[in-house]
Amino acid sequence: MFHSLPFRVSHLASRASKCLACISRLQSLSLKNLKFDRRTQYIVSFRRSIVQEMSLPVSSGSQPNPSGAIDFLLLLQQLKLTKRTGWVRKNVNGPESIADHMYRMSMMALIATDSGVDVTRCIKMALVHDVAEAIVGDITPHCGVSDEDKHQRERAAMRRIKEMLGPETAAGREVESLWLEYEAAASPEALLVKDFDKLEMILTAHQYEQAQTGLLLEEFFTSTAGRFKTDTGKAWAAELVARRCKAQDDAVSKAAVEDKGPEAAVSGAGSECAGESWKRARSSDVHSE
Protein backbone atom coordinates (compact mmCIF):
# COMPACT_ATOMS: atom_id res chain seq x y z
CA MET A 1 0.00 0.00 0.00
CA PHE A 2 1.34 3.43 -0.97
CA HIS A 3 0.86 6.71 0.81
CA SER A 4 -1.14 9.31 -1.03
CA LEU A 5 0.64 12.06 -2.91
CA PRO A 6 -0.42 14.78 -0.41
CA PHE A 7 0.97 12.68 2.46
CA ARG A 8 4.28 12.14 0.67
CA VAL A 9 4.65 15.80 -0.24
CA SER A 10 3.90 16.89 3.33
CA HIS A 11 6.32 14.34 4.79
CA LEU A 12 9.13 15.16 2.38
CA ALA A 13 8.61 18.90 2.75
CA SER A 14 9.02 18.53 6.51
CA ARG A 15 12.29 16.66 5.99
CA ALA A 16 13.49 19.24 3.49
CA SER A 17 12.72 22.02 5.97
CA LYS A 18 14.85 20.30 8.62
CA CYS A 19 17.64 19.88 6.09
CA LEU A 20 17.60 23.54 5.09
CA ALA A 21 17.60 24.62 8.72
CA CYS A 22 20.67 22.48 9.31
CA ILE A 23 22.41 24.02 6.29
CA SER A 24 21.71 27.46 7.71
CA ARG A 25 23.30 26.44 11.02
CA LEU A 26 26.32 24.97 9.26
CA GLN A 27 26.87 28.13 7.27
CA SER A 28 27.13 30.07 10.50
CA LEU A 29 30.09 27.94 11.59
CA SER A 30 33.68 29.05 11.16
CA LEU A 31 35.28 27.84 7.94
CA LYS A 32 38.21 26.77 10.11
CA ASN A 33 36.13 23.86 11.30
CA LEU A 34 37.64 20.88 9.48
CA LYS A 35 34.32 19.04 9.39
CA PHE A 36 32.45 21.92 7.78
CA ASP A 37 33.02 20.93 4.14
CA ARG A 38 32.28 17.25 4.77
CA ARG A 39 29.03 17.88 6.60
CA THR A 40 27.97 20.41 3.97
CA GLN A 41 28.52 17.76 1.29
CA TYR A 42 26.31 15.33 3.17
CA ILE A 43 23.64 18.00 3.69
CA VAL A 44 23.58 18.94 0.02
CA SER A 45 23.39 15.28 -1.00
CA PHE A 46 20.57 14.73 1.50
CA ARG A 47 18.63 17.71 0.15
CA ARG A 48 19.16 16.51 -3.43
CA SER A 49 17.82 13.05 -2.55
CA ILE A 50 14.67 14.63 -1.09
CA VAL A 51 14.09 16.79 -4.14
CA GLN A 52 14.56 13.80 -6.43
CA GLU A 53 12.16 11.71 -4.36
CA MET A 54 9.51 14.45 -4.47
CA SER A 55 9.76 14.51 -8.26
CA LEU A 56 8.90 10.83 -8.63
CA PRO A 57 5.39 9.68 -9.48
CA VAL A 58 3.54 7.93 -6.66
CA SER A 59 3.59 4.62 -8.56
CA SER A 60 7.41 4.53 -8.46
CA GLY A 61 7.35 3.61 -4.77
CA SER A 62 7.50 -0.12 -5.50
CA GLN A 63 9.63 -2.50 -3.48
CA PRO A 64 12.86 -3.99 -4.90
CA ASN A 65 12.50 -6.82 -7.37
CA PRO A 66 13.13 -10.33 -5.95
CA SER A 67 16.67 -10.51 -7.32
CA GLY A 68 17.68 -7.16 -5.83
CA ALA A 69 16.01 -7.89 -2.51
CA ILE A 70 17.82 -11.21 -2.09
CA ASP A 71 21.14 -9.69 -3.18
CA PHE A 72 20.74 -7.02 -0.49
CA LEU A 73 19.71 -9.49 2.21
CA LEU A 74 22.68 -11.72 1.40
CA LEU A 75 24.98 -8.70 1.62
CA LEU A 76 23.71 -7.97 5.14
CA GLN A 77 25.30 -11.25 6.29
CA GLN A 78 28.60 -9.36 6.32
CA LEU A 79 27.26 -7.15 9.10
CA LYS A 80 26.61 -10.29 11.16
CA LEU A 81 30.06 -11.72 10.47
CA THR A 82 32.25 -8.62 10.78
CA LYS A 83 33.49 -7.95 14.29
CA ARG A 84 33.74 -4.34 15.44
CA THR A 85 37.30 -3.14 14.94
CA GLY A 86 37.67 -1.33 18.26
CA TRP A 87 36.98 -4.48 20.28
CA VAL A 88 39.23 -6.64 18.14
CA ARG A 89 42.05 -4.12 18.59
CA LYS A 90 41.61 -4.27 22.38
CA ASN A 91 41.64 -8.10 22.41
CA VAL A 92 38.09 -8.40 23.74
CA ASN A 93 36.90 -11.99 24.10
CA GLY A 94 33.99 -12.68 21.73
CA PRO A 95 33.65 -9.16 20.30
CA GLU A 96 30.29 -8.04 18.96
CA SER A 97 29.50 -7.76 15.27
CA ILE A 98 28.36 -4.65 13.42
CA ALA A 99 24.85 -6.11 13.33
CA ASP A 100 24.89 -6.59 17.12
CA HIS A 101 25.71 -2.91 17.54
CA MET A 102 22.99 -1.78 15.14
CA TYR A 103 20.35 -3.97 16.79
CA ARG A 104 20.77 -2.51 20.28
CA MET A 105 20.81 1.00 18.82
CA SER A 106 17.46 0.23 17.17
CA MET A 107 16.06 -0.92 20.50
CA MET A 108 17.28 2.31 22.09
CA ALA A 109 15.33 4.23 19.48
CA LEU A 110 12.26 2.09 20.10
CA ILE A 111 12.11 2.95 23.80
CA ALA A 112 13.07 6.63 23.50
CA THR A 113 9.43 7.68 23.28
CA ASP A 114 9.77 10.93 25.25
CA SER A 115 12.56 12.45 23.16
CA GLY A 116 10.38 14.63 20.92
CA VAL A 117 11.44 12.88 17.72
CA ASP A 118 9.95 10.56 15.09
CA VAL A 119 10.69 7.23 16.78
CA THR A 120 9.99 5.16 13.67
CA ARG A 121 12.45 7.22 11.67
CA CYS A 122 15.07 6.82 14.42
CA ILE A 123 14.63 3.05 14.35
CA LYS A 124 15.09 3.01 10.57
CA MET A 125 18.12 5.27 10.79
CA ALA A 126 19.74 3.07 13.43
CA LEU A 127 19.26 0.07 11.15
CA VAL A 128 20.78 1.90 8.18
CA HIS A 129 23.54 4.04 9.69
CA ASP A 130 26.35 1.44 9.34
CA VAL A 131 24.98 -0.51 6.38
CA ALA A 132 27.84 0.66 4.13
CA GLU A 133 30.16 -1.34 6.38
CA ALA A 134 28.74 -4.51 4.83
CA ILE A 135 30.95 -3.55 1.87
CA VAL A 136 33.81 -1.45 3.28
CA GLY A 137 34.13 -2.98 6.75
CA ASP A 138 34.40 -1.17 10.10
CA ILE A 139 36.94 1.56 9.42
CA THR A 140 38.24 3.39 12.50
CA PRO A 141 40.89 6.11 12.99
CA HIS A 142 43.34 3.31 13.85
CA CYS A 143 43.01 1.69 10.42
CA GLY A 144 45.33 4.12 8.63
CA VAL A 145 42.56 5.33 6.29
CA SER A 146 42.08 9.07 5.86
CA ASP A 147 38.71 10.65 6.59
CA GLU A 148 38.37 11.58 2.92
CA ASP A 149 39.12 8.05 1.74
CA LYS A 150 36.69 6.60 4.29
CA HIS A 151 34.01 9.01 3.09
CA GLN A 152 34.57 8.09 -0.56
CA ARG A 153 34.48 4.36 0.16
CA GLU A 154 31.27 4.57 2.18
CA ARG A 155 29.59 6.88 -0.33
CA ALA A 156 30.47 4.45 -3.15
CA ALA A 157 29.11 1.58 -1.05
CA MET A 158 25.81 3.40 -0.57
CA ARG A 159 25.51 4.01 -4.30
CA ARG A 160 26.05 0.30 -4.87
CA ILE A 161 23.40 -0.58 -2.27
CA LYS A 162 20.93 1.87 -3.79
CA GLU A 163 21.53 0.37 -7.23
CA MET A 164 21.03 -3.12 -5.78
CA LEU A 165 17.67 -2.16 -4.26
CA GLY A 166 16.68 -0.22 -7.36
CA PRO A 167 17.51 3.50 -7.69
CA GLU A 168 13.88 4.34 -8.46
CA THR A 169 12.33 2.28 -5.66
CA ALA A 170 11.13 3.75 -2.38
CA ALA A 171 13.46 1.38 -0.52
CA GLY A 172 16.54 2.41 -2.46
CA ARG A 173 15.88 6.09 -2.01
CA GLU A 174 14.93 5.79 1.65
CA VAL A 175 18.04 3.83 2.60
CA GLU A 176 20.22 6.44 0.91
CA SER A 177 18.29 9.36 2.40
CA LEU A 178 18.45 7.93 5.93
CA TRP A 179 22.19 7.35 5.65
CA LEU A 180 22.85 10.87 4.35
CA GLU A 181 20.63 12.40 7.03
CA TYR A 182 22.54 10.52 9.72
CA GLU A 183 25.98 11.40 8.35
CA ALA A 184 25.05 15.08 8.12
CA ALA A 185 23.39 15.15 11.57
CA ALA A 186 20.67 16.91 9.60
CA SER A 187 17.71 16.46 11.95
CA PRO A 188 16.78 15.91 15.61
CA GLU A 189 16.39 12.23 14.75
CA ALA A 190 19.93 12.04 13.38
CA LEU A 191 21.35 13.79 16.45
CA LEU A 192 19.60 11.32 18.75
CA VAL A 193 20.75 8.29 16.75
CA LYS A 194 24.31 9.64 16.79
CA ASP A 195 24.06 9.82 20.57
CA PHE A 196 22.82 6.23 20.59
CA ASP A 197 25.83 5.23 18.47
CA LYS A 198 28.16 6.54 21.17
CA LEU A 199 26.01 5.25 24.01
CA GLU A 200 25.84 1.72 22.60
CA MET A 201 29.63 1.71 22.33
CA ILE A 202 30.22 2.62 25.97
CA LEU A 203 27.45 0.27 27.13
CA THR A 204 29.29 -2.53 25.39
CA ALA A 205 32.65 -1.36 26.76
CA HIS A 206 31.27 -1.42 30.31
CA GLN A 207 29.90 -4.93 29.87
CA TYR A 208 33.19 -6.17 28.43
CA GLU A 209 35.06 -4.69 31.40
CA GLN A 210 32.72 -6.53 33.76
CA ALA A 211 33.08 -9.82 31.89
CA GLN A 212 36.82 -9.87 31.20
CA THR A 213 39.18 -9.72 34.18
CA GLY A 214 41.75 -6.93 33.97
CA LEU A 215 40.26 -5.34 30.84
CA LEU A 216 40.24 -1.53 30.86
CA LEU A 217 38.45 0.32 28.05
CA GLU A 218 38.80 3.85 29.40
CA GLU A 219 39.58 5.35 25.99
CA PHE A 220 36.04 4.65 24.77
CA PHE A 221 34.56 6.63 27.64
CA THR A 222 37.09 9.43 27.26
CA SER A 223 36.40 9.76 23.54
CA THR A 224 32.66 10.22 24.11
CA ALA A 225 32.74 12.40 27.23
CA GLY A 226 31.00 15.74 26.63
CA ARG A 227 29.95 14.79 23.09
CA PHE A 228 26.33 13.85 23.70
CA LYS A 229 23.96 16.39 22.12
CA THR A 230 20.46 15.37 23.20
CA ASP A 231 18.82 15.34 26.62
CA THR A 232 18.11 11.63 26.32
CA GLY A 233 21.66 10.83 25.28
CA LYS A 234 23.13 12.89 28.11
CA ALA A 235 20.83 11.38 30.73
CA TRP A 236 21.38 7.77 29.66
CA ALA A 237 25.14 8.24 29.37
CA ALA A 238 25.29 9.82 32.84
CA GLU A 239 23.39 6.86 34.30
CA LEU A 240 25.76 4.38 32.66
CA VAL A 241 28.90 6.23 33.76
CA ALA A 242 27.58 6.41 37.33
CA ARG A 243 27.00 2.65 37.34
CA ARG A 244 30.48 2.03 35.92
CA CYS A 245 32.06 4.24 38.58
CA LYS A 246 30.18 2.41 41.30
CA ALA A 247 31.29 -0.96 39.95
CA GLN A 248 34.89 0.24 39.88
CA ASP A 249 34.55 1.72 43.37
CA ASP A 250 33.20 -1.55 44.71
CA ALA A 251 36.00 -3.57 43.10
CA VAL A 252 38.76 -1.26 44.36
CA SER A 253 37.24 -0.99 47.82
CA LYS A 254 37.19 -4.77 48.07
CA ALA A 255 40.83 -4.87 47.02
CA ALA A 256 41.68 -2.20 49.59
CA VAL A 257 40.00 -4.12 52.40
CA GLU A 258 42.07 -7.13 51.43
CA ASP A 259 45.12 -4.82 51.36
CA LYS A 260 45.99 -5.80 47.81
CA GLY A 261 46.06 -2.27 46.36
CA PRO A 262 44.04 -0.77 43.51
CA GLU A 263 45.81 -2.88 40.90
CA ALA A 264 43.86 -5.89 42.12
CA ALA A 265 40.52 -4.49 41.01
CA VAL A 266 38.69 -6.68 38.55
CA SER A 267 38.25 -3.80 36.16
CA GLY A 268 38.96 -0.10 36.05
CA ALA A 269 42.33 -0.17 37.81
CA GLY A 270 44.01 3.14 37.17
CA SER A 271 40.82 4.87 36.04
CA GLU A 272 39.60 8.07 37.62
CA CYS A 273 36.77 6.34 39.50
CA ALA A 274 38.99 3.55 40.81
CA GLY A 275 41.79 5.90 41.80
CA GLU A 276 39.47 8.09 43.84
CA SER A 277 38.01 5.04 45.57
CA TRP A 278 41.47 3.84 46.52
CA LYS A 279 42.32 7.19 48.08
CA ARG A 280 39.12 7.09 50.12
CA ALA A 281 39.80 3.50 51.16
CA ARG A 282 43.25 4.42 52.44
CA SER A 283 41.77 7.21 54.54
CA SER A 284 39.07 4.87 55.95
CA ASP A 285 36.38 6.95 54.30
CA VAL A 286 35.13 4.59 51.61
CA HIS A 287 31.68 5.32 50.23
CA SER A 288 29.76 4.96 47.00
CA GLU A 289 29.43 8.02 44.79
CSV table of N, CA, C and O in Angstrom, one decimal, residues 19 49 93 140 168 174:
chain,number,residue,atom,x,y,z
A,19,CYS,N,16.4,19.9,6.8
A,19,CYS,CA,17.6,19.9,6.1
A,19,CYS,C,18.1,21.3,5.9
A,19,CYS,O,19.3,21.6,6.1
A,49,SER,N,18.6,14.3,-2.5
A,49,SER,CA,17.8,13.1,-2.5
A,49,SER,C,16.4,13.3,-2.3
A,49,SER,O,15.5,12.6,-2.8
A,93,ASN,N,37.4,-10.6,24.4
A,93,ASN,CA,36.9,-12.0,24.1
A,93,ASN,C,35.5,-12.0,23.5
A,93,ASN,O,34.6,-11.3,24.1
A,140,THR,N,38.1,2.5,11.4
A,140,THR,CA,38.2,3.4,12.5
A,140,THR,C,39.5,4.3,12.3
A,140,THR,O,40.3,4.0,11.4
A,168,GLU,N,15.2,3.7,-8.4
A,168,GLU,CA,13.9,4.3,-8.5
A,168,GLU,C,12.9,3.8,-7.5
A,168,GLU,O,11.7,4.2,-7.5
A,174,GLU,N,15.0,5.6,0.2
A,174,GLU,CA,14.9,5.8,1.6
A,174,GLU,C,16.2,5.4,2.4
A,174,GLU,O,16.7,6.1,3.3
